[in-house]
Amino acid sequence: MTTPVAVATPAKVRPVAQARTGSGRSLKLGNQLLLQLLCLAIGSTVLFPIVWIVGMSLDPRNIARPDSLIPPGANFAAYGRVLERPTLNPVSFFQLALNSLTLAVIISILSVGLGVLAAYAFSRMKFRGREFMMLLILAVLMLPAVATVGPLYISMNRIAVGGFRLGGSLLGVALAVTSTQLPFAVWNMKGYLDTIPKELEEAATVDGASRFQTFYKVVLPLATPVLAVTALFGFIAGWTEFILAQVFVVGDPTQWTLAIALNALVGQYAGSTPWSTFAAFAVLFALPVMIVYLLLQKWIVSGLTVGGIKG
Amino acid sequence: MTAAAAEPAGPVGRPSWWRRTVNTRTAYLFLLPALLVMAIITFYPLVFQVWMAFTDFQLKNLRPGSPGPAIVGFKNFLRILDNNIVIPNFDFVRILVFNLFWAFTNVIIHVVIGVAVALVLNVEGLWGKRIWRAVYILPIAIPPIIVATVWRNMFDPQYGAVNQLINGTIGVLFKLPPFQLDWLNQPNPILTAGPLILPLAYFALLAANIWLGWPLNSVVATGALQSIPKDLYEAAEMDGAGYWDRLKTVTLPFLRPAMLPFAIYGFVLTFNLFTLSYFMSGGGPFGQTELLVTTAYRLVQEQHLYGVAAAFAIFQFFILLVITLVTNRLARATASFDA
């Protein structure tokens, strides 16, 4: 016997802060130009370091003295060197990127999956110990991961099956980073879920949907922006994680991530970093994140601010 | 809650315990996965940490089957307070004061610039809003470890962009000799006030972190600005309020509840910001730009003094607890608007 579950069309409800596009009113030309000039000035301070690093990565001389933004004889040689063998270890850029990607994807999935379940419970259910649990999770937000890295490393090293040691693996890093991501994820997602009207769920319950069905079929589709933001933040956290990755897997170059390699790249030549190589590495490292960010931009604003206001 | 209301009250007084706790059980079922991970990864090490803080846990105790470390009582805590630690230039009070000052100055500047830029981009009829917003969000999208290393490169005394920029403009204009200021290692502090020492490197770090920090504040402020009801402006305008009046009476009061929690979050985030201090200045000169987090990392990763590091983390925890309580109190005491 199946009871059809009535699901309201997501389009009906918009918990998202709607962007109002400026209507009608026009700006005086003088003010417009003045503001455009200001925007340009701000924009150039934002872009300068980025242009600088891109220019350096194209410099064929691989010297530490980039004297112009587009150096003479600019080419992609540095990128070739980086892709082939960025560090002294015989590990290619793709291997490093794959490790970072694995880390990022696991953390992204775990922080959304675990986080939204907890956020839903905090947002919609009344239960014994609710306040205490929320405080407990929020308190972790205050403590940086590095503060517990010692005992964490020791205890994770005790979890070992055969040759596999959790404290020496990327999975261990992923779990550790997820745990640091969860407090903000839960907090932000709870704030967002709070803005979704309860009436929809009540209607679904009346129609015979179970708690989990309501959550899965009514709430989740409406929460897409905040899920996207949480996933993005988890992805970035994983892609760029340094401290935990360094402590856990630095002993095994095949498990190195991009962040560990970048640190090694800057440090390994003791004062005479090959800046073009470094710059090319930095560009390749940053590019995926920047692209994803720009693609998801519209989700970010709504997913972040609504939760923030009601937090 | 509807679920609670729908609960049928048993005919004979109270329903059974199993029936009464159905909501709690469902809730904990939803919480279980997150709690499980956090219990293993966060809470267990925290408890373990407290025990470690009273031992002289070292590298040799890490080996499987090695004897347990000796219990040393409060010795680790005293060593930290006495600055009796192998890390050169370690001074607990100085690091703490610098760390607080660092977080405080950063957050204020971030919020002010973030709100200001959001206001500029919110002016009606401004051309290219979308493009500017997309450009301004770029710093957030760059991994912090790259931001730190790129800015380190930019502050390089010989080859850095900053000195070259100064040489190329002021230097050429006034025909000055090559300007080679070593921003990150300049040994003489700019300002010394009691335990607070601000070397030139602090200002270099500040510049980098302003670049990094204001865009996210701007995003949050933009979202909040767009949620302000339009009729409020129209009403204010009808009362003859100019742009600045409307800013003061409508916009800023409405921004407050959105920006305040975010500012507190930003404070904690900046307080614990590892990357810039570690990768840009390396904590230098003379450990003057070292933060609590970087010190904790050095204790574990470089010195392998796990016991001392655990004691240090406990200090850190209480400092952050006090900060949280104080800022929450401040936020509550000053929050007069409930939007």
XYZ file of C-alpha atoms in Angstrom:
650
model
C 0.000 0.000 0.000
C 1.507 3.217 -1.024
C 0.290 6.606 -0.083
C 1.138 9.254 -2.592
C 2.999 12.020 -0.864
C 1.859 15.461 -1.770
C 4.860 17.624 -2.321
C 4.492 21.325 -2.803
C 6.302 22.682 -5.781
C 9.554 24.217 -4.561
C 8.964 27.253 -6.696
C 6.160 28.399 -4.428
C 8.391 29.148 -1.513
C 11.407 31.324 -1.678
C 13.226 31.551 1.610
C 16.109 33.092 -0.247
C 16.740 36.779 0.129
C 15.613 38.018 -3.199
C 17.958 40.280 -5.034
C 16.182 43.416 -6.017
C 17.488 44.863 -9.174
C 17.734 48.592 -9.152
C 14.614 49.946 -10.721
C 14.075 53.001 -12.774
C 16.026 55.564 -10.869
C 19.118 56.712 -12.669
C 22.290 58.102 -11.264
C 23.669 61.500 -12.169
C 26.472 61.056 -14.679
C 29.040 62.780 -12.475
C 28.244 60.539 -9.521
C 28.212 57.523 -11.787
C 31.709 58.258 -13.080
C 32.991 58.985 -9.598
C 31.641 55.698 -8.280
C 32.946 53.794 -11.297
C 36.378 55.262 -10.631
C 36.127 54.146 -7.003
C 35.060 50.658 -8.064
C 37.960 50.519 -10.480
C 40.398 51.535 -7.749
C 39.072 48.849 -5.415
C 39.095 46.347 -8.253
C 42.714 47.034 -9.078
C 43.849 46.426 -5.486
C 41.926 43.159 -5.579
C 43.340 42.103 -8.927
C 46.915 43.295 -8.511
C 48.299 40.280 -6.605
C 46.499 37.949 -8.992
C 47.884 39.636 -12.102
C 51.316 39.730 -10.478
C 51.365 36.010 -9.847
C 50.064 35.155 -13.304
C 52.717 37.387 -14.871
C 55.408 35.721 -12.813
C 54.248 32.255 -13.839
C 54.759 33.174 -17.508
C 58.285 34.477 -17.003
C 60.658 32.190 -18.940
C 63.683 33.135 -16.869
C 62.400 31.485 -13.680
C 64.086 34.236 -11.737
C 63.019 36.027 -8.680
C 63.061 39.404 -10.354
C 59.895 39.877 -12.348
C 60.375 43.385 -13.686
C 57.209 43.761 -15.669
C 53.731 42.352 -15.522
C 54.068 40.650 -18.889
C 57.678 39.542 -18.996
C 59.625 39.383 -22.275
C 59.289 36.035 -24.002
C 56.401 34.958 -21.842
C 55.614 31.267 -22.184
C 54.149 28.310 -20.392
C 57.420 26.505 -19.608
C 56.911 26.860 -15.872
C 53.538 25.142 -16.170
C 55.204 22.232 -17.930
C 57.724 21.862 -15.129
C 54.988 22.002 -12.512
C 52.788 19.448 -14.225
C 55.668 17.049 -14.662
C 57.342 17.154 -11.300
C 56.535 20.024 -8.922
C 58.639 18.867 -5.969
C 61.838 16.928 -5.478
C 59.760 13.776 -5.052
C 58.915 11.735 -8.149
C 55.246 12.645 -7.876
C 53.388 14.391 -10.671
C 51.064 17.332 -10.276
C 48.138 15.117 -11.252
C 48.848 12.718 -8.415
C 48.928 15.624 -5.971
C 45.773 17.120 -7.446
C 44.049 13.755 -7.302
C 44.903 13.466 -3.600
C 43.589 16.956 -2.934
C 40.473 16.209 -4.959
C 39.809 12.981 -3.061
C 40.158 14.854 0.204
C 37.905 17.670 -1.001
C 35.155 15.411 -2.294
C 35.013 13.223 0.814
C 34.884 16.258 3.102
C 32.311 17.963 0.933
C 29.963 14.979 0.956
C 30.425 14.210 4.633
C 29.925 17.753 5.855
C 26.729 18.207 3.837
C 25.356 14.764 4.654
C 26.127 14.674 8.357
C 25.558 18.386 8.784
C 22.120 18.677 7.253
C 20.761 15.767 9.295
C 21.896 17.426 12.505
C 20.736 20.859 11.327
C 17.290 19.452 10.566
C 16.988 17.947 14.022
C 17.988 21.244 15.632
C 15.705 23.267 13.421
C 12.554 21.173 13.541
C 12.517 18.930 16.576
C 12.045 19.511 20.248
C 13.949 17.052 22.319
C 15.701 16.603 25.588
C 19.224 17.989 25.537
C 18.706 20.125 22.423
C 20.254 23.276 23.857
C 23.147 21.375 25.345
C 23.896 19.579 22.083
C 23.834 22.829 20.126
C 26.234 24.434 22.565
C 28.463 21.388 22.469
C 28.728 21.534 18.681
C 29.123 25.306 18.564
C 31.834 25.264 21.224
C 34.033 23.282 18.855
C 33.893 26.194 16.439
C 35.992 28.145 18.905
C 38.800 25.650 19.057
C 41.066 25.494 16.024
C 41.923 22.038 14.736
C 45.576 22.652 15.474
C 44.819 22.809 19.192
C 43.958 19.116 19.301
C 46.259 17.952 16.555
C 48.635 16.226 18.995
C 46.162 13.918 20.747
C 44.240 13.516 17.489
C 47.327 12.225 15.724
C 48.141 9.866 18.570
C 44.646 8.454 18.908
C 44.154 8.066 15.176
C 47.401 6.184 14.914
C 45.953 3.620 17.292
C 43.208 2.879 14.775
C 45.035 0.530 12.435
C 43.916 -2.442 10.383
C 46.741 -4.470 8.890
C 48.995 -2.063 7.013
C 46.398 0.692 7.080
C 46.830 3.338 9.724
C 44.073 5.971 10.005
C 46.587 8.473 11.375
C 48.734 8.106 8.265
C 46.051 8.237 5.611
C 44.069 10.769 3.651
C 40.878 9.247 5.029
C 42.044 10.222 8.499
C 42.706 13.769 7.286
C 39.264 13.859 5.664
C 37.510 12.780 8.850
C 39.482 15.289 10.905
C 38.715 18.174 8.552
C 35.046 17.168 8.380
C 34.858 17.375 12.122
C 36.188 20.929 12.029
C 33.747 21.829 9.249
C 30.666 20.451 10.959
C 30.021 23.163 13.557
C 29.761 25.971 11.023
C 27.906 23.733 8.574
C 25.323 22.736 11.176
C 24.945 26.281 12.433
C 24.588 27.835 9.000
C 22.251 25.150 7.679
C 20.052 25.317 10.780
C 19.701 29.064 10.270
C 18.637 28.473 6.705
C 16.211 25.649 7.498
C 14.590 27.919 10.088
C 13.483 30.197 7.262
C 11.632 27.429 5.403
C 7.935 27.535 6.404
C 6.822 24.593 8.502
C 3.368 24.476 6.871
C 4.729 22.524 3.913
C 6.002 19.739 6.116
C 2.794 19.694 8.067
C 0.859 19.272 4.851
C 3.121 16.382 3.859
C 2.702 14.785 7.294
C -1.056 15.018 7.006
C -0.762 13.236 3.684
C 0.969 10.400 5.433
C 4.631 11.125 4.790
C 7.052 9.894 7.424
C 9.467 12.227 9.137
C 12.302 11.125 6.925
C 10.206 11.420 3.764
C 9.256 14.992 4.632
C 12.872 15.794 5.268
C 14.009 14.144 2.080
C 11.289 15.259 -0.302
C 10.169 18.618 1.072
C 12.975 20.206 3.049
C 16.061 19.142 1.123
C 14.977 20.508 -2.285
C 14.169 23.859 -0.678
C 17.516 23.991 1.063
C 19.583 23.675 -2.115
C 21.426 27.017 -1.795
C 22.702 26.298 1.681
C 23.595 22.735 0.736
C 25.602 24.110 -2.178
C 27.413 26.556 0.072
C 28.227 23.886 2.637
C 29.469 21.579 -0.085
C 31.585 24.355 -1.552
C 33.104 25.273 1.802
C 33.822 21.628 2.511
C 35.415 21.270 -0.897
C 37.613 24.320 -0.427
C 38.577 23.263 3.084
C 39.672 19.888 1.772
C 41.372 21.175 -1.355
C 43.480 23.628 0.642
C 43.940 21.898 4.003
C 47.501 22.176 5.195
C 48.021 21.582 8.922
C 46.232 18.271 9.349
C 47.457 16.947 6.014
C 51.021 17.900 6.877
C 50.893 16.238 10.287
C 49.177 13.068 9.040
C 50.656 12.214 5.666
C 53.847 14.230 5.172
C 55.869 11.036 5.647
C 54.394 9.462 2.516
C 54.973 11.539 -0.652
C 52.465 9.490 -2.662
C 49.737 10.819 -0.384
C 50.902 14.430 -0.496
C 48.328 17.033 -1.341
C 48.856 20.249 -3.282
C 49.142 22.250 -0.076
C 51.931 20.048 1.295
C 53.751 20.237 -2.024
C 53.444 24.023 -2.160
C 54.936 24.272 1.299
C 57.767 21.976 0.239
C 58.254 23.931 -2.972
C 58.709 27.226 -1.166
C 60.933 25.698 1.484
C 63.087 23.233 -0.389
C 65.470 25.674 -2.025
C 66.251 27.566 1.167
C 65.769 31.180 0.279
C 66.004 30.890 -3.483
C 62.559 29.722 -4.400
C 62.109 29.300 -8.169
C 59.369 31.884 -8.363
C 58.026 31.088 -11.805
C 57.561 27.458 -10.856
C 55.987 28.510 -7.610
C 53.692 30.980 -9.382
C 52.587 28.444 -11.981
C 51.888 25.988 -9.187
C 49.870 28.593 -7.320
C 47.797 29.426 -10.393
C 47.028 25.782 -11.099
C 46.213 25.245 -7.430
C 43.868 28.218 -7.190
C 42.166 27.994 -10.562
C 39.697 25.138 -9.875
C 38.491 26.784 -6.676
C 38.063 30.139 -8.394
C 36.078 28.623 -11.240
C 33.775 26.690 -8.918
C 33.342 29.791 -6.816
C 32.355 31.997 -9.692
C 29.954 29.357 -11.012
C 28.246 28.992 -7.647
C 28.314 32.677 -6.784
C 24.593 33.212 -6.790
C 24.079 30.337 -4.373
C 26.779 31.596 -2.093
C 25.181 34.949 -1.379
C 21.765 33.520 -0.574
C 23.015 30.400 1.175
C 25.342 32.305 3.413
C 23.453 35.444 4.311
C 20.045 34.044 5.177
C 21.566 31.571 7.589
C 23.826 34.241 8.977
C 21.033 36.642 9.806
C 18.953 34.153 11.659
C 21.939 32.415 13.302
C 5.476 21.182 17.414
C 2.898 19.233 15.497
C 4.488 15.885 16.148
C 4.220 16.448 19.883
C 0.629 17.576 19.579
C -0.292 14.576 17.493
C 1.020 12.245 20.188
C -2.060 10.490 21.536
C -2.310 10.791 25.312
C -2.789 7.286 26.682
C -6.193 6.518 28.109
C -4.706 5.629 31.507
C -2.849 8.837 32.450
C 0.708 8.938 31.108
C 1.797 7.169 27.932
C 4.634 4.721 28.218
C 8.220 5.923 28.325
C 8.827 4.481 24.887
C 5.971 6.509 23.427
C 6.933 9.689 25.209
C 10.498 9.687 23.990
C 9.757 9.056 20.323
C 10.646 12.635 19.381
C 13.890 12.571 21.273
C 14.826 9.279 19.733
C 14.087 10.511 16.207
C 16.084 13.656 16.861
C 19.102 11.744 18.101
C 18.879 9.446 15.120
C 19.337 12.503 12.925
C 22.159 13.760 15.121
C 23.933 10.421 15.427
C 26.181 10.508 12.335
C 27.515 13.990 13.071
C 27.915 13.270 16.763
C 29.715 10.019 16.065
C 32.358 11.692 13.898
C 32.746 14.572 16.296
C 32.970 12.235 19.270
C 35.873 10.317 17.752
C 37.659 13.194 16.057
C 37.001 16.082 18.388
C 35.682 15.170 21.807
C 37.767 12.102 22.529
C 41.059 13.876 21.681
C 39.908 16.794 23.831
C 39.555 14.533 26.850
C 42.779 12.738 25.975
C 44.368 16.174 25.736
C 43.474 17.024 29.344
C 45.232 13.899 30.562
C 48.232 14.565 28.293
C 48.601 18.064 29.680
C 49.599 16.565 33.016
C 52.191 14.209 31.516
C 55.519 14.664 29.813
C 54.286 12.944 26.642
C 57.040 13.036 24.027
C 58.002 11.524 20.720
C 59.308 8.349 22.350
C 55.885 7.648 23.888
C 54.359 7.504 20.415
C 55.885 4.161 19.538
C 53.497 1.281 20.027
C 54.228 -0.680 23.140
C 56.321 2.067 24.684
C 55.827 2.750 28.404
C 53.347 5.473 29.292
C 54.630 8.982 29.974
C 55.340 10.184 33.492
C 52.740 12.250 35.289
C 54.218 15.676 35.976
C 51.305 17.555 37.532
C 51.065 21.227 36.622
C 54.653 21.460 35.407
C 53.664 21.942 31.748
C 51.344 24.816 32.586
C 54.011 26.484 34.718
C 56.606 26.056 31.985
C 54.369 27.942 29.578
C 53.686 30.756 32.015
C 57.400 30.970 32.901
C 58.282 31.030 29.185
C 60.503 28.046 29.888
C 60.127 26.459 26.448
C 62.697 25.640 23.796
C 60.945 27.735 21.126
C 63.137 30.828 20.666
C 61.631 34.159 21.709
C 58.694 32.466 23.392
C 56.752 34.892 25.564
C 53.243 33.761 26.412
C 51.821 37.133 27.442
C 53.330 38.915 24.437
C 51.916 36.318 22.032
C 48.489 36.528 23.642
C 48.391 40.332 23.567
C 49.567 40.446 19.980
C 47.034 37.792 18.996
C 44.140 39.741 20.527
C 45.291 42.990 18.929
C 45.722 41.246 15.587
C 42.192 39.819 15.577
C 40.609 43.031 16.844
C 42.213 45.402 14.339
C 41.551 43.047 11.458
C 37.888 42.495 12.139
C 37.125 46.188 12.568
C 38.813 47.048 9.287
C 37.205 44.105 7.477
C 33.703 45.025 8.596
C 34.098 48.731 7.832
C 35.511 48.165 4.343
C 33.095 45.304 3.671
C 30.049 47.391 4.562
C 31.361 50.447 2.712
C 31.935 48.518 -0.502
C 28.538 46.809 -0.169
C 26.948 50.242 0.159
C 28.733 51.519 -2.941
C 27.613 48.473 -4.904
C 24.083 48.926 -3.652
C 23.692 52.418 -5.119
C 20.764 52.301 -7.480
C 21.589 52.711 -11.109
C 25.280 51.868 -10.755
C 26.686 50.295 -13.890
C 28.320 46.877 -13.879
C 27.306 45.836 -10.369
C 27.471 42.164 -11.286
C 30.943 42.476 -12.768
C 32.321 44.352 -9.777
C 30.779 41.848 -7.375
C 32.336 38.973 -9.328
C 35.753 40.659 -9.286
C 35.597 41.529 -5.601
C 34.811 37.973 -4.585
C 38.074 36.650 -6.091
C 40.226 36.850 -2.916
C 37.820 34.515 -1.116
C 38.238 32.006 -3.899
C 42.011 31.744 -3.588
C 43.350 29.133 -1.179
C 44.714 30.935 1.896
C 48.032 29.107 1.708
C 48.536 30.660 -1.740
C 47.460 34.074 -0.541
C 50.073 33.865 2.189
C 52.913 32.725 -0.054
C 52.036 35.204 -2.800
C 51.991 38.079 -0.348
C 55.284 36.886 1.111
C 56.673 37.132 -2.384
C 55.125 40.565 -2.860
C 56.859 41.844 0.280
C 60.249 40.449 -0.742
C 62.827 43.198 -0.166
C 64.486 42.909 -3.590
C 62.011 41.301 -5.920
C 58.684 41.948 -4.269
C 55.907 43.833 -5.994
C 55.494 46.294 -3.148
C 59.048 47.610 -3.191
C 59.131 47.594 -6.990
C 55.934 49.586 -7.039
C 57.425 52.144 -4.678
C 60.618 52.259 -6.745
C 58.686 52.610 -9.948
C 56.575 55.516 -8.736
C 57.994 57.545 -5.864
C 61.548 56.352 -6.560
C 61.485 57.445 -10.191
C 59.668 60.655 -9.424
C 62.157 61.829 -6.793
C 65.169 59.978 -8.226
C 65.694 58.012 -5.014
C 68.150 55.128 -4.636
C 66.579 51.652 -4.879
C 64.144 51.118 -2.032
C 64.768 47.742 -0.412
C 62.766 47.655 2.776
C 62.603 44.185 4.309
C 58.962 44.358 5.347
C 58.738 40.957 6.950
C 62.073 40.879 8.769
C 62.696 44.487 9.709
C 64.066 43.991 13.241
C 63.081 47.305 14.891
C 59.466 47.369 16.004
C 57.330 50.275 14.836
C 55.477 50.505 18.091
C 56.074 49.139 21.567
C 53.513 49.615 24.305
C 53.999 47.351 27.303
C 53.631 43.758 26.153
C 52.343 44.873 22.765
C 55.073 44.922 20.138
C 54.180 45.763 16.566
C 56.947 45.107 14.049
C 56.701 46.216 10.432
C 55.757 42.630 9.597
C 52.486 43.142 11.468
C 51.470 45.834 8.997
C 52.455 43.647 6.077
C 50.325 40.823 7.489
C 47.522 43.285 8.114
C 47.613 44.478 4.508
C 47.440 40.917 3.236
C 44.626 39.989 5.577
C 42.605 43.088 4.741
C 42.882 42.089 1.095
C 41.744 38.602 2.084
C 39.101 39.488 4.652
C 36.857 42.314 3.489
C 35.247 40.624 0.465
C 33.381 38.035 2.542
C 32.103 40.788 4.842
C 30.966 42.602 1.750
C 29.047 39.528 0.574
C 27.274 39.223 3.915
C 26.529 42.965 4.031
C 25.180 42.855 0.473
C 22.803 40.057 1.393
C 21.623 41.962 4.435
C 21.175 45.173 2.441
C 18.983 43.385 -0.047
C 16.713 42.084 2.686
C 15.873 45.587 3.948
C 12.242 46.338 3.052
C 12.064 48.959 0.364
C 9.111 50.792 1.866
C 11.279 51.855 4.786
C 13.399 53.881 2.398
C 10.364 55.279 0.694
C 8.890 56.284 4.016
C 12.159 57.917 5.072
C 12.353 59.695 1.760
C 8.849 61.027 2.155
C 9.931 62.416 5.501
C 12.568 64.305 3.597
C 15.563 62.237 4.693
C 18.650 62.528 2.481
C 21.055 59.685 1.623
C 23.088 60.011 4.824
C 19.978 60.283 7.001
C 18.577 57.129 5.450
C 21.922 55.419 5.928
C 21.928 56.319 9.599
C 18.304 55.611 10.444
C 17.458 52.707 8.149
C 20.468 50.977 6.655
C 22.954 50.725 9.496
C 20.437 49.629 12.162
C 19.313 46.904 9.797
C 22.850 45.780 9.009
C 23.706 45.365 12.662
C 21.950 42.083 13.416
C 23.464 40.506 10.306
C 26.975 41.844 10.726
C 27.389 41.333 14.456
C 27.315 37.524 14.574
C 29.459 37.486 11.500
C 31.960 39.892 13.076
C 32.193 37.632 16.116
C 32.734 34.646 13.873
C 35.342 36.639 11.950
C 37.075 37.558 15.187
C 37.479 33.918 16.188
C 38.518 33.030 12.641
C 41.170 35.759 12.537
C 42.293 34.983 16.062
C 43.040 31.438 14.886
C 44.344 32.362 11.442
C 47.283 30.066 10.925
C 48.291 30.574 7.322
C 49.375 34.211 7.154
C 51.528 34.204 10.252
C 53.062 30.836 9.453
C 53.676 31.213 5.725
C 54.169 34.957 5.317
C 56.308 36.103 8.201
C 57.081 32.707 9.716
C 56.196 34.337 13.025
C 59.177 36.676 12.660
C 60.943 38.896 13.396
C 61.947 37.364 16.745
C 58.609 35.581 17.039
C 56.802 38.914 17.265
C 54.081 37.946 14.795
C 53.630 34.481 16.235
C 50.049 33.599 17.179
C 48.744 31.056 19.670
C 47.812 28.646 16.844
C 51.192 28.776 15.166
C 52.899 28.298 18.512
C 50.692 25.282 19.238
C 51.596 23.845 15.834
C 55.310 24.372 16.427
C 55.078 22.670 19.830
C 53.567 19.584 18.219
C 55.149 19.390 14.807
C 58.586 20.884 15.412
C 59.297 20.254 19.093
C 57.180 17.103 19.590
C 56.434 18.281 23.118
C 52.979 16.729 23.193
C 52.495 17.270 26.916
C 53.392 20.956 26.797
C 51.322 21.370 23.630
C 48.321 19.853 25.395
C 48.692 22.272 28.298
C 49.054 25.088 25.795
C 45.848 24.019 24.049
C 44.014 24.102 27.363
C 45.132 27.691 27.877
C 43.991 28.377 24.338
C 40.613 26.846 25.032
C 39.981 29.011 28.079
C 41.145 32.151 26.314
C 38.736 31.462 23.443
C 35.973 30.625 25.896
C 36.420 33.972 27.630
C 36.493 35.774 24.280
C 33.285 34.040 23.203
C 31.494 34.810 26.439
C 32.593 38.438 26.386
C 31.694 39.015 22.740
C 28.349 37.260 23.156
C 27.594 39.404 26.173
C 28.615 42.511 24.270
C 26.508 41.473 21.293
C 23.470 40.848 23.448
C 23.882 43.991 25.499
C 24.158 46.165 22.423
C 21.666 44.410 20.165
C 18.668 46.668 20.308
C 17.275 45.713 16.944
C 15.671 42.422 16.215
C 15.157 42.299 12.512
